[in-house]
CSV table of C-alpha atoms in Angstrom, one decimal:
chain,number,residue,atom,x,y,z
A,1,UNK,CA,-66.2,91.7,-2.4
A,2,UNK,CA,-62.6,92.1,-3.5
A,3,UNK,CA,-59.8,91.1,-0.5
A,4,UNK,CA,-57.1,93.1,0.7
A,5,UNK,CA,-54.2,91.9,0.3
A,6,UNK,CA,-52.1,91.3,2.9
A,7,UNK,CA,-49.7,94.9,3.6
A,8,UNK,CA,-46.4,94.0,3.5
A,9,UNK,CA,-44.9,95.1,6.7
A,10,UNK,CA,-46.6,95.8,10.1
A,11,UNK,CA,-45.9,97.5,12.7
A,12,UNK,CA,-46.1,96.0,16.6
A,13,UNK,CA,-46.1,98.4,18.7
A,14,UNK,CA,-47.4,97.7,22.4
A,15,UNK,CA,-48.8,100.1,25.0
A,16,UNK,CA,-50.5,101.1,28.0
A,17,UNK,CA,-51.9,104.2,28.0
A,18,UNK,CA,-49.0,106.0,26.6
A,19,UNK,CA,-51.1,108.3,24.3
A,20,UNK,CA,-48.6,111.2,24.2
A,21,UNK,CA,-46.0,108.9,23.3
A,22,UNK,CA,-47.9,106.5,21.2
A,23,UNK,CA,-49.1,109.2,18.5
A,24,UNK,CA,-45.7,110.4,18.3
A,25,UNK,CA,-44.2,106.4,17.2
A,26,UNK,CA,-47.3,106.0,14.6
A,27,UNK,CA,-46.7,109.4,13.4
A,28,UNK,CA,-43.0,109.0,12.7
A,29,UNK,CA,-43.8,106.0,11.2
A,30,UNK,CA,-46.6,107.6,9.0
A,31,UNK,CA,-44.0,109.7,7.5
A,32,UNK,CA,-41.8,107.1,6.1
A,33,UNK,CA,-44.6,106.9,2.8
A,34,UNK,CA,-44.4,103.3,2.6
A,35,UNK,CA,-46.6,102.1,-0.2
A,36,UNK,CA,-47.7,99.0,2.1
A,37,UNK,CA,-47.8,99.0,6.3
A,38,UNK,CA,-50.1,98.3,8.4
A,39,UNK,CA,-49.3,100.1,12.0
A,40,UNK,CA,-50.6,97.1,14.9
A,41,UNK,CA,-51.2,99.4,18.4
A,42,UNK,CA,-51.3,95.8,21.4
A,43,UNK,CA,-53.6,98.8,23.9
A,44,UNK,CA,-53.2,97.0,27.1
A,45,UNK,CA,-54.4,100.7,28.3
A,46,UNK,CA,-57.6,102.9,27.4
A,47,UNK,CA,-59.7,102.7,24.9
A,48,UNK,CA,-58.0,104.8,22.0
A,49,UNK,CA,-59.0,107.7,20.1
A,50,UNK,CA,-61.0,108.1,17.5
A,51,UNK,CA,-59.3,110.2,15.5
A,52,UNK,CA,-56.0,107.2,16.1
A,53,UNK,CA,-58.3,104.3,15.6
A,54,UNK,CA,-58.4,105.7,12.4
A,55,UNK,CA,-55.2,105.4,11.3
A,56,UNK,CA,-54.5,102.3,12.9
A,57,UNK,CA,-55.3,98.2,14.2
A,58,UNK,CA,-55.8,98.9,17.8
A,59,UNK,CA,-55.5,95.4,19.5
A,60,UNK,CA,-57.2,95.5,23.2
A,61,UNK,CA,-55.6,93.4,25.6
A,62,UNK,CA,-56.1,92.3,28.7
A,63,UNK,CA,-54.6,94.9,31.1
A,64,UNK,CA,-52.3,92.3,33.1
A,65,UNK,CA,-50.5,92.4,29.3
A,66,UNK,CA,-47.0,93.7,30.3
A,67,UNK,CA,-44.6,94.0,27.2
A,68,UNK,CA,-44.4,90.5,26.6
A,69,UNK,CA,-47.7,89.1,26.4
A,70,UNK,CA,-48.7,92.2,24.8
A,71,UNK,CA,-45.7,91.7,22.0
A,72,UNK,CA,-46.3,88.1,21.3
A,73,UNK,CA,-50.6,89.0,21.2
A,74,UNK,CA,-49.0,91.4,18.0
A,75,UNK,CA,-47.0,88.4,16.8
A,76,UNK,CA,-49.9,86.5,16.6
A,77,UNK,CA,-52.1,89.3,14.9
A,78,UNK,CA,-49.9,89.0,12.1
A,79,UNK,CA,-50.3,85.3,12.0
A,80,UNK,CA,-53.3,86.2,11.0
A,81,UNK,CA,-52.6,88.9,8.6
A,82,UNK,CA,-49.9,87.5,6.8
A,83,UNK,CA,-47.2,90.1,5.6
A,84,UNK,CA,-43.4,90.2,4.5
A,85,UNK,CA,-41.9,91.8,7.3
A,86,UNK,CA,-43.2,92.4,10.8
A,87,UNK,CA,-41.4,96.0,12.5
A,88,UNK,CA,-41.5,95.5,16.8
A,89,UNK,CA,-40.8,98.7,18.4
A,90,UNK,CA,-42.3,100.5,21.8
A,91,UNK,CA,-44.5,103.7,22.1
A,92,UNK,CA,-42.2,105.7,23.7
A,93,UNK,CA,-39.5,105.6,20.5
A,94,UNK,CA,-39.4,108.2,17.4
A,95,UNK,CA,-38.3,106.3,14.6
A,96,UNK,CA,-35.4,108.4,12.1
A,97,UNK,CA,-37.2,109.1,9.0
A,98,UNK,CA,-35.9,105.8,7.0
A,99,UNK,CA,-35.4,103.5,8.8
A,100,UNK,CA,-37.8,100.9,8.1
A,101,UNK,CA,-37.7,101.4,4.1
A,102,UNK,CA,-33.9,100.5,5.2
A,103,UNK,CA,-34.4,97.9,7.3
A,104,UNK,CA,-36.8,95.9,4.8
A,105,UNK,CA,-34.5,96.8,1.8
A,106,UNK,CA,-31.7,95.9,3.8
A,107,UNK,CA,-33.6,92.5,4.7
A,108,UNK,CA,-34.7,92.1,1.6
A,109,UNK,CA,-31.6,90.4,0.1
A,110,UNK,CA,-30.4,88.9,3.3
A,111,UNK,CA,-32.3,84.8,4.8
A,112,UNK,CA,-31.8,83.4,8.6
A,113,UNK,CA,-31.6,87.0,9.1
A,114,UNK,CA,-33.2,89.8,11.3
A,115,UNK,CA,-32.0,93.7,10.8
A,116,UNK,CA,-31.9,96.4,14.1
A,117,UNK,CA,-31.6,99.5,14.3
A,118,UNK,CA,-30.0,101.7,16.6
A,119,UNK,CA,-31.4,104.1,19.3
A,120,UNK,CA,-30.9,107.4,20.0
A,121,UNK,CA,-31.9,109.9,22.9
A,122,UNK,CA,-31.7,113.9,21.2
A,123,UNK,CA,-30.3,116.0,23.5
A,124,UNK,CA,-28.2,119.7,23.1
A,125,UNK,CA,-25.8,118.5,21.1
A,126,UNK,CA,-27.6,116.8,18.6
A,127,UNK,CA,-29.2,113.0,18.6
A,128,UNK,CA,-26.6,111.2,20.4
A,129,UNK,CA,-26.1,107.0,20.4
A,130,UNK,CA,-27.8,105.2,23.5
A,131,UNK,CA,-27.2,102.1,22.0
A,132,UNK,CA,-25.8,100.7,19.2
A,133,UNK,CA,-26.8,96.9,19.7
A,134,UNK,CA,-25.5,94.7,23.8
A,135,UNK,CA,-22.5,91.3,24.0
A,136,UNK,CA,-24.4,89.0,26.0
A,137,UNK,CA,-20.4,89.2,27.6
A,138,UNK,CA,-20.1,85.5,26.7
A,139,UNK,CA,-21.4,83.0,29.8
A,140,UNK,CA,-22.7,85.9,31.6
A,141,UNK,CA,-25.2,86.6,28.7
A,142,UNK,CA,-25.3,90.4,30.6
A,143,UNK,CA,-26.5,92.8,27.9
A,144,UNK,CA,-24.0,95.6,28.1
A,145,UNK,CA,-24.9,98.6,25.6
A,146,UNK,CA,-22.1,99.2,23.5
A,147,UNK,CA,-22.0,102.6,22.1
A,148,UNK,CA,-19.2,103.3,19.2
A,149,UNK,CA,-20.1,106.5,17.7
A,150,UNK,CA,-22.1,109.7,19.8
A,151,UNK,CA,-24.1,111.2,16.9
A,152,UNK,CA,-26.3,110.0,14.6
A,153,UNK,CA,-24.5,111.6,11.3
A,154,UNK,CA,-21.0,109.5,12.5
A,155,UNK,CA,-22.9,106.0,12.6
A,156,UNK,CA,-21.2,104.0,10.1
A,157,UNK,CA,-22.5,102.6,6.6
A,158,UNK,CA,-22.4,98.9,6.6
A,159,UNK,CA,-24.4,96.9,8.9
A,160,UNK,CA,-22.7,94.0,10.5
A,161,UNK,CA,-23.2,91.4,13.2
A,162,UNK,CA,-24.5,92.0,16.6
A,163,UNK,CA,-25.2,89.6,19.6
A,164,UNK,CA,-27.8,90.8,21.3
A,165,UNK,CA,-30.0,94.2,20.5
A,166,UNK,CA,-33.6,95.9,22.2
A,167,UNK,CA,-36.7,94.9,21.4
A,168,UNK,CA,-37.9,98.7,19.7
A,169,UNK,CA,-36.1,98.4,16.6
A,170,UNK,CA,-36.2,95.5,15.2
A,171,UNK,CA,-37.4,94.0,11.9
A,172,UNK,CA,-38.5,90.5,10.8
A,173,UNK,CA,-39.4,88.0,8.2
A,174,UNK,CA,-43.4,86.2,9.2
A,175,UNK,CA,-41.3,83.1,9.4
A,176,UNK,CA,-39.5,84.4,13.1
A,177,UNK,CA,-43.0,84.8,14.9
A,178,UNK,CA,-44.7,82.0,13.2
A,179,UNK,CA,-41.6,80.4,14.1
A,180,UNK,CA,-40.4,81.7,17.9
A,181,UNK,CA,-42.9,83.0,20.3
A,182,UNK,CA,-41.7,85.7,23.1
A,183,UNK,CA,-41.9,83.1,26.7
A,184,UNK,CA,-44.0,85.7,28.7
A,185,UNK,CA,-44.5,83.8,31.4
A,186,UNK,CA,-40.3,83.4,32.3
A,187,UNK,CA,-40.2,87.5,31.4
A,188,UNK,CA,-43.4,89.0,31.8
A,189,UNK,CA,-41.8,92.5,31.7
A,190,UNK,CA,-38.1,92.3,30.3
A,191,UNK,CA,-35.4,89.9,29.5
A,192,UNK,CA,-37.9,88.4,26.9
A,193,UNK,CA,-36.6,90.2,24.1
A,194,UNK,CA,-33.2,88.8,24.8
A,195,UNK,CA,-34.3,85.3,25.0
A,196,UNK,CA,-36.3,85.0,21.9
A,197,UNK,CA,-32.4,87.0,19.9
A,198,UNK,CA,-31.1,83.5,21.9
A,199,UNK,CA,-33.3,81.4,21.4
A,200,UNK,CA,-33.2,82.6,17.0
A,201,UNK,CA,-29.2,82.7,17.8
A,202,UNK,CA,-28.8,79.2,18.4
A,203,UNK,CA,-31.3,78.0,15.5
A,204,UNK,CA,-28.6,80.0,12.9
A,205,UNK,CA,-30.4,83.5,12.5
A,206,UNK,CA,-28.0,86.3,12.2
A,207,UNK,CA,-28.6,90.1,13.4
A,208,UNK,CA,-27.3,92.7,11.3
A,209,UNK,CA,-27.2,96.3,12.3
A,210,UNK,CA,-28.1,98.8,10.4
A,211,UNK,CA,-26.7,101.5,11.9
A,212,UNK,CA,-28.3,104.0,9.5
A,213,UNK,CA,-31.9,103.0,10.6
A,214,UNK,CA,-32.9,103.9,14.8
A,215,UNK,CA,-35.1,105.4,16.9
A,216,UNK,CA,-35.4,108.0,19.4
A,217,UNK,CA,-36.3,106.8,22.7
A,218,UNK,CA,-39.0,109.8,24.2
A,219,UNK,CA,-40.0,108.2,28.1
A,220,UNK,CA,-36.4,109.2,29.3
A,221,UNK,CA,-36.7,112.9,28.6
A,222,UNK,CA,-39.4,113.0,30.5
A,223,UNK,CA,-39.1,110.1,32.9
A,224,UNK,CA,-40.1,111.3,36.5
A,225,UNK,CA,-37.4,110.4,39.4
A,226,UNK,CA,-38.7,108.9,42.9
A,227,UNK,CA,-39.1,111.6,45.3
A,228,UNK,CA,-35.9,112.0,47.7
A,229,UNK,CA,-33.0,109.5,48.1
A,230,UNK,CA,-35.0,107.2,50.9
A,231,UNK,CA,-37.1,107.3,48.2
A,232,UNK,CA,-34.6,106.3,44.7
A,233,UNK,CA,-33.1,103.5,47.6
A,234,UNK,CA,-36.6,101.9,48.4
A,235,UNK,CA,-37.4,102.0,44.6
A,236,UNK,CA,-34.1,100.0,44.0
A,237,UNK,CA,-35.2,97.4,46.4
A,238,UNK,CA,-38.4,96.6,45.1
A,239,UNK,CA,-36.6,96.7,41.7
A,240,UNK,CA,-34.3,93.4,42.8
A,241,UNK,CA,-36.5,91.3,43.3
A,242,UNK,CA,-39.6,93.0,41.4
A,243,UNK,CA,-40.2,90.3,38.2
A,244,UNK,CA,-40.8,92.8,36.1
A,245,UNK,CA,-37.3,95.0,36.7
A,246,UNK,CA,-34.4,93.7,34.2
A,247,UNK,CA,-31.3,94.1,38.1
A,248,UNK,CA,-33.9,91.3,39.6
A,249,UNK,CA,-31.8,88.5,40.2
A,250,UNK,CA,-35.5,86.8,39.5
A,251,UNK,CA,-35.1,87.9,36.1
A,252,UNK,CA,-31.5,87.2,35.5
A,253,UNK,CA,-31.3,83.8,36.8
A,254,UNK,CA,-34.5,83.0,34.6
A,255,UNK,CA,-32.8,83.8,31.5
A,256,UNK,CA,-29.7,82.0,32.6
A,257,UNK,CA,-31.4,79.2,33.5
A,258,UNK,CA,-33.0,78.6,30.8
A,259,UNK,CA,-30.6,78.8,28.0
A,260,UNK,CA,-27.2,77.4,30.1
A,261,UNK,CA,-26.1,75.0,32.4
A,262,UNK,CA,-27.5,74.7,36.1
A,263,UNK,CA,-23.5,75.6,37.5
A,264,UNK,CA,-23.0,78.4,34.8
A,265,UNK,CA,-26.8,79.4,35.4
A,266,UNK,CA,-25.7,79.9,38.9
A,267,UNK,CA,-22.6,81.2,38.6
A,268,UNK,CA,-24.3,83.6,35.5
A,269,UNK,CA,-26.5,84.6,37.4
A,270,UNK,CA,-24.4,85.8,40.8
A,271,UNK,CA,-21.5,87.5,39.0
A,272,UNK,CA,-24.4,90.0,37.1
A,273,UNK,CA,-26.3,90.0,39.6
A,274,UNK,CA,-22.9,92.0,41.7
A,275,UNK,CA,-21.9,94.4,38.4
A,276,UNK,CA,-24.8,95.1,38.4
A,277,UNK,CA,-25.8,96.4,42.1
A,278,UNK,CA,-22.1,97.1,42.4
A,279,UNK,CA,-20.6,99.2,38.8
A,280,UNK,CA,-23.7,99.8,37.8
A,281,UNK,CA,-25.7,101.8,41.2
A,282,UNK,CA,-24.3,104.6,40.3
A,283,UNK,CA,-26.3,104.3,36.7
A,284,UNK,CA,-29.5,103.1,38.4
A,285,UNK,CA,-29.6,106.3,40.6
A,286,UNK,CA,-29.1,108.2,38.5
A,287,UNK,CA,-32.6,106.8,36.5
A,288,UNK,CA,-34.0,106.7,39.5
């Protein structure tokens, strides 16, 4: 029997019981019509239905695998498959037409580079920018969302270098997942993507935003708010200390202690936590 050639691109999608969202992202990736692309669904939830199993490679993992551990399991699978490129996204996104091909086309002429796309929301006005990239704000390592344009059609044509991004629209060469791992111990659900980008940038890799590439977030549109003001306050209080929430002092401290000296890490954590829970509080209330 002749061995099957490795796909050029493997798309990694971590998921946990998100069947409706998962169908949408798979359909959007399939619509890219790339001649050599394999979709790996890292599934920590219920088994996928048969029709999806025929279209993707399902990698079953323990239900205690949160985003970081699931994404790393996908990376480990890519080491076995050995594609040229690895595309990382989330189940609650849809790929904008041409995104993966644009990222691959750009990356083909680059070395020590990771290609990134923007994140959008679909509104009555059209597809609006959620963020194009994020900035670290110096030693704060804050990950502030940046929105240089509003509508998808306003995105510039030329790629440019960025400091940080999320983990939902990123294309990298296989060598990146072979060389680096996602720290699921310190950052089980959130923070692992920023930790990864900080690590690769220390070693000279560039994060390059390809503005014409991007994904549309779908979960935010259907998010259920906590019932009542007291319920929302209770939810926020739990997130303040949870190791699964980006607003948690635990996650803020772990990220800064890993990448900064002790005195600077302490100062950075105090300032970042204070900013998130004062200036950023109204935004968190709206989204809770």
